[in-house]
């Protein structure tokens, strides 16, 4: 985690300065740029290619979701972490579907920002216990998900392991190497899992993993 380069985008200067102050405590980490809106965040990410981009959701010009999509399309090696005040299951789902690696509430900035940046930079997914609980609440209220979890649609041990790895933020290629199977086999398993469990997105899969006790990333990241 030495020499980590970070971009912070938020339309409130006080938040940017506060986040930078927290990150400054880690030796070798450097905030290479700040941005006041989503479009500026995309432009600076493309120019500077930071290791981690910290984005607010409700920014002018481009919101955090669209900024994330454009950054990941142009600079796929950059990991995106959302830092927001929105405590909404729908917002968490949209962020995960856009490709963010972590979701952090501004109320947890001082306590969790360093842990979150470290986790996403290492390729892990970061959700605080509070965010995981928000997702669980949304899951419980969703009739669609309740109907999809039928006793007859249980994943196999191999599928369960793939669900756990996907929820932890692993890419298909990483899962292939860890399990000793081809990338095509991982893709086939993933498609079967989504169909079998009635899931429609990565956020749905993470919902399922949290409910089944398969997601351990938040606990590991918190104790790092």
PDB file of C-alpha atoms in Angstrom:
ATOM      1  CA  UNK A   1       0.000   0.000   0.000  1.00  0.00           C
ATOM      2  CA  UNK A   2       2.974   2.332  -0.314  1.00  0.00           C
ATOM      3  CA  UNK A   3       2.854   5.189  -2.842  1.00  0.00           C
ATOM      4  CA  UNK A   4      -0.914   4.955  -3.294  1.00  0.00           C
ATOM      5  CA  UNK A   5      -2.294   7.736  -5.523  1.00  0.00           C
ATOM      6  CA  UNK A   6      -5.807   8.947  -4.706  1.00  0.00           C
ATOM      7  CA  UNK A   7      -8.367  11.291  -6.283  1.00  0.00           C
ATOM      8  CA  UNK A   8     -11.173  12.814  -4.185  1.00  0.00           C
ATOM      9  CA  UNK A   9     -14.320  14.171  -5.844  1.00  0.00           C
ATOM     10  CA  UNK A  10     -17.020  15.969  -3.833  1.00  0.00           C
ATOM     11  CA  UNK A  11     -18.819  19.238  -4.459  1.00  0.00           C
ATOM     12  CA  UNK A  12     -18.233  20.259  -0.823  1.00  0.00           C
ATOM     13  CA  UNK A  13     -14.710  21.536  -0.273  1.00  0.00           C
ATOM     14  CA  UNK A  14     -14.931  20.810   3.453  1.00  0.00           C
ATOM     15  CA  UNK A  15     -15.505  17.114   2.765  1.00  0.00           C
ATOM     16  CA  UNK A  16     -12.590  16.963   0.326  1.00  0.00           C
ATOM     17  CA  UNK A  17     -10.282  18.633   2.823  1.00  0.00           C
ATOM     18  CA  UNK A  18     -11.487  16.385   5.634  1.00  0.00           C
ATOM     19  CA  UNK A  19     -10.918  13.235   3.597  1.00  0.00           C
ATOM     20  CA  UNK A  20      -7.477  14.421   2.526  1.00  0.00           C
ATOM     21  CA  UNK A  21      -6.550  15.137   6.135  1.00  0.00           C
ATOM     22  CA  UNK A  22      -7.519  11.595   7.164  1.00  0.00           C
ATOM     23  CA  UNK A  23      -5.594  10.012   4.272  1.00  0.00           C
ATOM     24  CA  UNK A  24      -2.564  12.152   4.972  1.00  0.00           C
ATOM     25  CA  UNK A  25      -2.003  10.092   8.125  1.00  0.00           C
ATOM     26  CA  UNK A  26      -0.875   7.123   6.025  1.00  0.00           C
ATOM     27  CA  UNK A  27       2.750   7.291   5.000  1.00  0.00           C
ATOM     28  CA  UNK A  28       3.252   7.045   1.248  1.00  0.00           C
ATOM     29  CA  UNK A  29      -0.351   7.808   0.313  1.00  0.00           C
ATOM     30  CA  UNK A  30      -0.878  10.939  -1.756  1.00  0.00           C
ATOM     31  CA  UNK A  31      -3.999  12.773  -2.865  1.00  0.00           C
ATOM     32  CA  UNK A  32      -3.052  13.701  -6.431  1.00  0.00           C
ATOM     33  CA  UNK A  33      -6.177  15.731  -7.220  1.00  0.00           C
ATOM     34  CA  UNK A  34      -9.509  16.981  -5.980  1.00  0.00           C
ATOM     35  CA  UNK A  35     -12.619  17.577  -8.073  1.00  0.00           C
ATOM     36  CA  UNK A  36     -15.783  19.576  -7.382  1.00  0.00           C
ATOM     37  CA  UNK A  37     -18.063  17.795  -9.859  1.00  0.00           C
ATOM     38  CA  UNK A  38     -18.401  14.510 -11.700  1.00  0.00           C
ATOM     39  CA  UNK A  39     -17.135  15.719 -15.051  1.00  0.00           C
ATOM     40  CA  UNK A  40     -13.987  17.161 -13.506  1.00  0.00           C
ATOM     41  CA  UNK A  41     -13.488  13.870 -11.643  1.00  0.00           C
ATOM     42  CA  UNK A  42     -13.609  11.916 -14.906  1.00  0.00           C
ATOM     43  CA  UNK A  43     -11.213  14.296 -16.658  1.00  0.00           C
ATOM     44  CA  UNK A  44      -8.673  14.182 -13.833  1.00  0.00           C
ATOM     45  CA  UNK A  45      -8.964  10.415 -13.456  1.00  0.00           C
ATOM     46  CA  UNK A  46      -8.226   9.943 -17.162  1.00  0.00           C
ATOM     47  CA  UNK A  47      -5.272  12.333 -16.976  1.00  0.00           C
ATOM     48  CA  UNK A  48      -3.731  11.176 -13.683  1.00  0.00           C
ATOM     49  CA  UNK A  49      -4.799   7.496 -13.543  1.00  0.00           C
ATOM     50  CA  UNK A  50      -5.108   7.301  -9.736  1.00  0.00           C
ATOM     51  CA  UNK A  51      -5.069   3.979  -7.929  1.00  0.00           C
ATOM     52  CA  UNK A  52      -8.269   4.887  -6.072  1.00  0.00           C
ATOM     53  CA  UNK A  53     -10.975   7.436  -6.886  1.00  0.00           C
ATOM     54  CA  UNK A  54     -13.219   8.504  -3.995  1.00  0.00           C
ATOM     55  CA  UNK A  55     -16.508   9.831  -5.366  1.00  0.00           C
ATOM     56  CA  UNK A  56     -19.609  11.416  -3.883  1.00  0.00           C
ATOM     57  CA  UNK A  57     -22.926  10.367  -5.441  1.00  0.00           C
ATOM     58  CA  UNK A  58     -24.769  13.696  -5.623  1.00  0.00           C
ATOM     59  CA  UNK A  59     -22.332  15.775  -7.637  1.00  0.00           C
ATOM     60  CA  UNK A  60     -23.209  18.373 -10.315  1.00  0.00           C
ATOM     61  CA  UNK A  61     -22.461  17.867 -14.022  1.00  0.00           C
ATOM     62  CA  UNK A  62     -22.227  14.074 -13.653  1.00  0.00           C
ATOM     63  CA  UNK A  63     -23.492  12.124 -10.666  1.00  0.00           C
ATOM     64  CA  UNK A  64     -21.295   9.548  -8.971  1.00  0.00           C
ATOM     65  CA  UNK A  65     -22.864   6.628 -10.838  1.00  0.00           C
ATOM     66  CA  UNK A  66     -22.160   7.990 -14.312  1.00  0.00           C
ATOM     67  CA  UNK A  67     -18.748   9.303 -13.267  1.00  0.00           C
ATOM     68  CA  UNK A  68     -17.892   5.800 -12.028  1.00  0.00           C
ATOM     69  CA  UNK A  69     -18.936   4.200 -15.314  1.00  0.00           C
ATOM     70  CA  UNK A  70     -16.886   6.644 -17.371  1.00  0.00           C
ATOM     71  CA  UNK A  71     -13.822   6.356 -15.145  1.00  0.00           C
ATOM     72  CA  UNK A  72     -13.872   2.555 -15.203  1.00  0.00           C
ATOM     73  CA  UNK A  73     -14.328   2.516 -18.967  1.00  0.00           C
ATOM     74  CA  UNK A  74     -11.385   4.869 -19.522  1.00  0.00           C
ATOM     75  CA  UNK A  75      -9.137   3.791 -16.630  1.00  0.00           C
ATOM     76  CA  UNK A  76     -10.130   0.216 -15.703  1.00  0.00           C
ATOM     77  CA  UNK A  77      -7.286  -0.199 -13.194  1.00  0.00           C
ATOM     78  CA  UNK A  78      -8.641   2.613 -11.010  1.00  0.00           C
ATOM     79  CA  UNK A  79     -10.707   1.353  -8.068  1.00  0.00           C
ATOM     80  CA  UNK A  80     -13.742   3.473  -7.160  1.00  0.00           C
ATOM     81  CA  UNK A  81     -14.953   4.047  -3.611  1.00  0.00           C
ATOM     82  CA  UNK A  82     -18.200   5.910  -2.947  1.00  0.00           C
ATOM     83  CA  UNK A  83     -18.240   8.333  -0.004  1.00  0.00           C
ATOM     84  CA  UNK A  84     -21.785   9.558   0.520  1.00  0.00           C
ATOM     85  CA  UNK A  85     -24.467  10.597   2.970  1.00  0.00           C
ATOM     86  CA  UNK A  86     -27.115   8.421   1.248  1.00  0.00           C
ATOM     87  CA  UNK A  87     -28.250   5.576   3.519  1.00  0.00           C
ATOM     88  CA  UNK A  88     -30.426   3.888   0.918  1.00  0.00           C
ATOM     89  CA  UNK A  89     -30.467   0.296  -0.270  1.00  0.00           C
ATOM     90  CA  UNK A  90     -31.359   1.542  -3.747  1.00  0.00           C
ATOM     91  CA  UNK A  91     -28.302   3.823  -3.816  1.00  0.00           C
ATOM     92  CA  UNK A  92     -26.006   1.024  -2.656  1.00  0.00           C
ATOM     93  CA  UNK A  93     -27.394  -1.263  -5.363  1.00  0.00           C
ATOM     94  CA  UNK A  94     -26.950   1.362  -8.082  1.00  0.00           C
ATOM     95  CA  UNK A  95     -23.393   2.068  -6.956  1.00  0.00           C
ATOM     96  CA  UNK A  96     -22.424  -1.607  -6.989  1.00  0.00           C
ATOM     97  CA  UNK A  97     -24.033  -2.082 -10.387  1.00  0.00           C
ATOM     98  CA  UNK A  98     -22.034   0.892 -11.693  1.00  0.00           C
ATOM     99  CA  UNK A  99     -18.832  -0.884 -10.649  1.00  0.00           C
ATOM    100  CA  UNK A 100     -17.777   0.680  -7.345  1.00  0.00           C
ATOM    101  CA  UNK A 101     -15.657  -1.492  -5.058  1.00  0.00           C
ATOM    102  CA  UNK A 102     -16.749   0.064  -1.786  1.00  0.00           C
ATOM    103  CA  UNK A 103     -19.540   2.117  -0.242  1.00  0.00           C
ATOM    104  CA  UNK A 104     -18.779   4.328   2.749  1.00  0.00           C
ATOM    105  CA  UNK A 105     -21.059   6.746   4.593  1.00  0.00           C
ATOM    106  CA  UNK A 106     -19.712  10.204   5.379  1.00  0.00           C
ATOM    107  CA  UNK A 107     -20.646   9.647   9.018  1.00  0.00           C
ATOM    108  CA  UNK A 108     -17.988   6.894   9.058  1.00  0.00           C
ATOM    109  CA  UNK A 109     -15.321   8.927   7.243  1.00  0.00           C
ATOM    110  CA  UNK A 110     -12.921   9.420  10.152  1.00  0.00           C
ATOM    111  CA  UNK A 111     -13.196   5.858  11.432  1.00  0.00           C
ATOM    112  CA  UNK A 112     -13.306   3.879   8.203  1.00  0.00           C
ATOM    113  CA  UNK A 113     -11.866   5.841   5.263  1.00  0.00           C
ATOM    114  CA  UNK A 114      -8.319   4.494   5.547  1.00  0.00           C
ATOM    115  CA  UNK A 115      -9.607   0.921   5.902  1.00  0.00           C
ATOM    116  CA  UNK A 116     -11.926   1.390   2.928  1.00  0.00           C
ATOM    117  CA  UNK A 117      -9.204   2.775   0.643  1.00  0.00           C
ATOM    118  CA  UNK A 118      -6.816   0.002   1.666  1.00  0.00           C
ATOM    119  CA  UNK A 119      -9.433  -2.684   0.999  1.00  0.00           C
ATOM    120  CA  UNK A 120     -10.501  -1.484  -2.458  1.00  0.00           C
ATOM    121  CA  UNK A 121      -6.893  -0.813  -3.496  1.00  0.00           C
ATOM    122  CA  UNK A 122      -6.141  -4.463  -2.701  1.00  0.00           C
ATOM    123  CA  UNK A 123      -9.034  -5.614  -4.883  1.00  0.00           C
ATOM    124  CA  UNK A 124     -11.413  -6.342  -2.012  1.00  0.00           C
ATOM    125  CA  UNK A 125     -14.957  -5.096  -1.645  1.00  0.00           C
ATOM    126  CA  UNK A 126     -15.645  -2.780   1.300  1.00  0.00           C
ATOM    127  CA  UNK A 127     -19.033  -2.396   2.933  1.00  0.00           C
ATOM    128  CA  UNK A 128     -19.267  -1.274   6.535  1.00  0.00           C
ATOM    129  CA  UNK A 129     -21.537  -3.312   8.841  1.00  0.00           C
ATOM    130  CA  UNK A 130     -24.029  -0.449   8.675  1.00  0.00           C
ATOM    131  CA  UNK A 131     -24.145  -0.532   4.873  1.00  0.00           C
ATOM    132  CA  UNK A 132     -24.456  -4.318   4.927  1.00  0.00           C
ATOM    133  CA  UNK A 133     -27.429  -3.933   7.265  1.00  0.00           C
ATOM    134  CA  UNK A 134     -29.009  -1.385   4.917  1.00  0.00           C
ATOM    135  CA  UNK A 135     -28.708  -3.932   2.118  1.00  0.00           C
ATOM    136  CA  UNK A 136     -30.183  -6.643   4.315  1.00  0.00           C
ATOM    137  CA  UNK A 137     -33.170  -4.463   5.171  1.00  0.00           C
ATOM    138  CA  UNK A 138     -33.769  -3.852   1.484  1.00  0.00           C
ATOM    139  CA  UNK A 139     -33.484  -7.565   0.830  1.00  0.00           C
ATOM    140  CA  UNK A 140     -36.066  -8.417   3.493  1.00  0.00           C
ATOM    141  CA  UNK A 141     -38.520  -5.915   2.043  1.00  0.00           C
ATOM    142  CA  UNK A 142     -38.152  -7.199  -1.495  1.00  0.00           C
ATOM    143  CA  UNK A 143     -40.839  -9.697  -2.459  1.00  0.00           C
ATOM    144  CA  UNK A 144     -38.904 -10.501  -5.595  1.00  0.00           C
ATOM    145  CA  UNK A 145     -35.939 -11.758  -3.599  1.00  0.00           C
ATOM    146  CA  UNK A 146     -38.103 -13.596  -1.091  1.00  0.00           C
ATOM    147  CA  UNK A 147     -39.773 -15.465  -3.934  1.00  0.00           C
ATOM    148  CA  UNK A 148     -36.442 -16.265  -5.603  1.00  0.00           C
ATOM    149  CA  UNK A 149     -35.025 -18.020  -2.536  1.00  0.00           C
ATOM    150  CA  UNK A 150     -36.774 -21.339  -2.916  1.00  0.00           C
ATOM    151  CA  UNK A 151     -35.606 -24.384  -1.003  1.00  0.00           C
ATOM    152  CA  UNK A 152     -35.260 -26.290  -4.275  1.00  0.00           C
ATOM    153  CA  UNK A 153     -32.844 -23.714  -5.717  1.00  0.00           C
ATOM    154  CA  UNK A 154     -29.833 -24.217  -3.474  1.00  0.00           C
ATOM    155  CA  UNK A 155     -26.400 -23.622  -5.040  1.00  0.00           C
ATOM    156  CA  UNK A 156     -23.910 -26.477  -5.246  1.00  0.00           C
ATOM    157  CA  UNK A 157     -20.726 -26.330  -3.116  1.00  0.00           C
ATOM    158  CA  UNK A 158     -18.777 -25.087  -6.156  1.00  0.00           C
ATOM    159  CA  UNK A 159     -21.409 -22.427  -6.901  1.00  0.00           C
ATOM    160  CA  UNK A 160     -21.392 -21.386  -3.229  1.00  0.00           C
ATOM    161  CA  UNK A 161     -17.618 -20.860  -3.388  1.00  0.00           C
ATOM    162  CA  UNK A 162     -17.966 -18.774  -6.557  1.00  0.00           C
ATOM    163  CA  UNK A 163     -20.717 -16.685  -4.936  1.00  0.00           C
ATOM    164  CA  UNK A 164     -18.419 -16.026  -1.965  1.00  0.00           C
ATOM    165  CA  UNK A 165     -15.532 -14.964  -4.212  1.00  0.00           C
ATOM    166  CA  UNK A 166     -17.717 -12.745  -6.414  1.00  0.00           C
ATOM    167  CA  UNK A 167     -19.185 -11.037  -3.348  1.00  0.00           C
ATOM    168  CA  UNK A 168     -15.656 -10.437  -2.064  1.00  0.00           C
ATOM    169  CA  UNK A 169     -14.865  -8.499  -5.237  1.00  0.00           C
ATOM    170  CA  UNK A 170     -12.877 -11.126  -7.139  1.00  0.00           C
ATOM    171  CA  UNK A 171     -12.855 -10.939 -10.924  1.00  0.00           C
ATOM    172  CA  UNK A 172     -13.527 -13.967 -13.156  1.00  0.00           C
ATOM    173  CA  UNK A 173      -9.814 -14.349 -13.925  1.00  0.00           C
ATOM    174  CA  UNK A 174      -8.908 -14.302 -10.210  1.00  0.00           C
ATOM    175  CA  UNK A 175     -11.574 -16.887  -9.400  1.00  0.00           C
ATOM    176  CA  UNK A 176     -10.294 -19.053 -12.253  1.00  0.00           C
ATOM    177  CA  UNK A 177      -6.756 -19.004 -10.820  1.00  0.00           C
ATOM    178  CA  UNK A 178      -7.892 -19.603  -7.223  1.00  0.00           C
ATOM    179  CA  UNK A 179     -10.158 -22.555  -8.050  1.00  0.00           C
ATOM    180  CA  UNK A 180      -8.053 -24.043 -10.835  1.00  0.00           C
ATOM    181  CA  UNK A 181     -10.770 -23.815 -13.476  1.00  0.00           C
ATOM    182  CA  UNK A 182     -11.016 -21.930 -16.753  1.00  0.00           C
ATOM    183  CA  UNK A 183     -12.427 -18.423 -17.042  1.00  0.00           C
ATOM    184  CA  UNK A 184     -15.133 -19.827 -19.342  1.00  0.00           C
ATOM    185  CA  UNK A 185     -16.148 -22.301 -16.609  1.00  0.00           C
ATOM    186  CA  UNK A 186     -16.376 -19.456 -14.095  1.00  0.00           C
ATOM    187  CA  UNK A 187     -18.573 -17.498 -16.509  1.00  0.00           C
ATOM    188  CA  UNK A 188     -20.819 -20.553 -17.019  1.00  0.00           C
ATOM    189  CA  UNK A 189     -21.156 -21.096 -13.262  1.00  0.00           C
ATOM    190  CA  UNK A 190     -21.928 -17.413 -12.761  1.00  0.00           C
ATOM    191  CA  UNK A 191     -24.707 -17.466 -15.364  1.00  0.00           C
ATOM    192  CA  UNK A 192     -26.215 -20.625 -13.843  1.00  0.00           C
ATOM    193  CA  UNK A 193     -26.083 -19.082 -10.349  1.00  0.00           C
ATOM    194  CA  UNK A 194     -27.912 -15.942 -11.462  1.00  0.00           C
ATOM    195  CA  UNK A 195     -30.581 -18.012 -13.248  1.00  0.00           C
ATOM    196  CA  UNK A 196     -30.999 -20.563 -10.449  1.00  0.00           C
ATOM    197  CA  UNK A 197     -31.357 -17.975  -7.681  1.00  0.00           C
ATOM    198  CA  UNK A 198     -33.394 -15.491  -9.695  1.00  0.00           C
ATOM    199  CA  UNK A 199     -30.712 -12.802  -9.413  1.00  0.00           C
ATOM    200  CA  UNK A 200     -30.405 -10.010 -11.954  1.00  0.00           C
ATOM    201  CA  UNK A 201     -27.289  -8.050 -10.987  1.00  0.00           C
ATOM    202  CA  UNK A 202     -24.091  -8.105  -8.940  1.00  0.00           C
ATOM    203  CA  UNK A 203     -25.896  -6.173  -6.206  1.00  0.00           C
ATOM    204  CA  UNK A 204     -28.517  -8.948  -6.042  1.00  0.00           C
ATOM    205  CA  UNK A 205     -25.751 -11.526  -5.689  1.00  0.00           C
ATOM    206  CA  UNK A 206     -24.120  -9.552  -2.858  1.00  0.00           C
ATOM    207  CA  UNK A 207     -27.525  -9.280  -1.153  1.00  0.00           C
ATOM    208  CA  UNK A 208     -27.793 -13.070  -1.330  1.00  0.00           C
ATOM    209  CA  UNK A 209     -24.240 -13.601  -0.059  1.00  0.00           C
ATOM    210  CA  UNK A 210     -24.792 -11.320   2.943  1.00  0.00           C
ATOM    211  CA  UNK A 211     -28.044 -13.048   3.864  1.00  0.00           C
ATOM    212  CA  UNK A 212     -26.478 -16.496   3.590  1.00  0.00           C
ATOM    213  CA  UNK A 213     -23.431 -15.501   5.665  1.00  0.00           C
ATOM    214  CA  UNK A 214     -21.076 -15.913   2.694  1.00  0.00           C
ATOM    215  CA  UNK A 215     -19.831 -12.316   2.625  1.00  0.00           C
ATOM    216  CA  UNK A 216     -16.901 -11.799   5.034  1.00  0.00           C
ATOM    217  CA  UNK A 217     -15.199  -8.811   3.365  1.00  0.00           C
ATOM    218  CA  UNK A 218     -16.593  -6.125   5.661  1.00  0.00           C
ATOM    219  CA  UNK A 219     -15.454  -7.911   8.796  1.00  0.00           C
ATOM    220  CA  UNK A 220     -11.992  -8.530   7.392  1.00  0.00           C
ATOM    221  CA  UNK A 221     -11.627  -4.958   6.166  1.00  0.00           C
ATOM    222  CA  UNK A 222     -12.805  -3.530   9.480  1.00  0.00           C
ATOM    223  CA  UNK A 223     -10.235  -5.499  11.427  1.00  0.00           C
ATOM    224  CA  UNK A 224      -7.360  -4.703   9.052  1.00  0.00           C
TER     225      UNK A 224
END
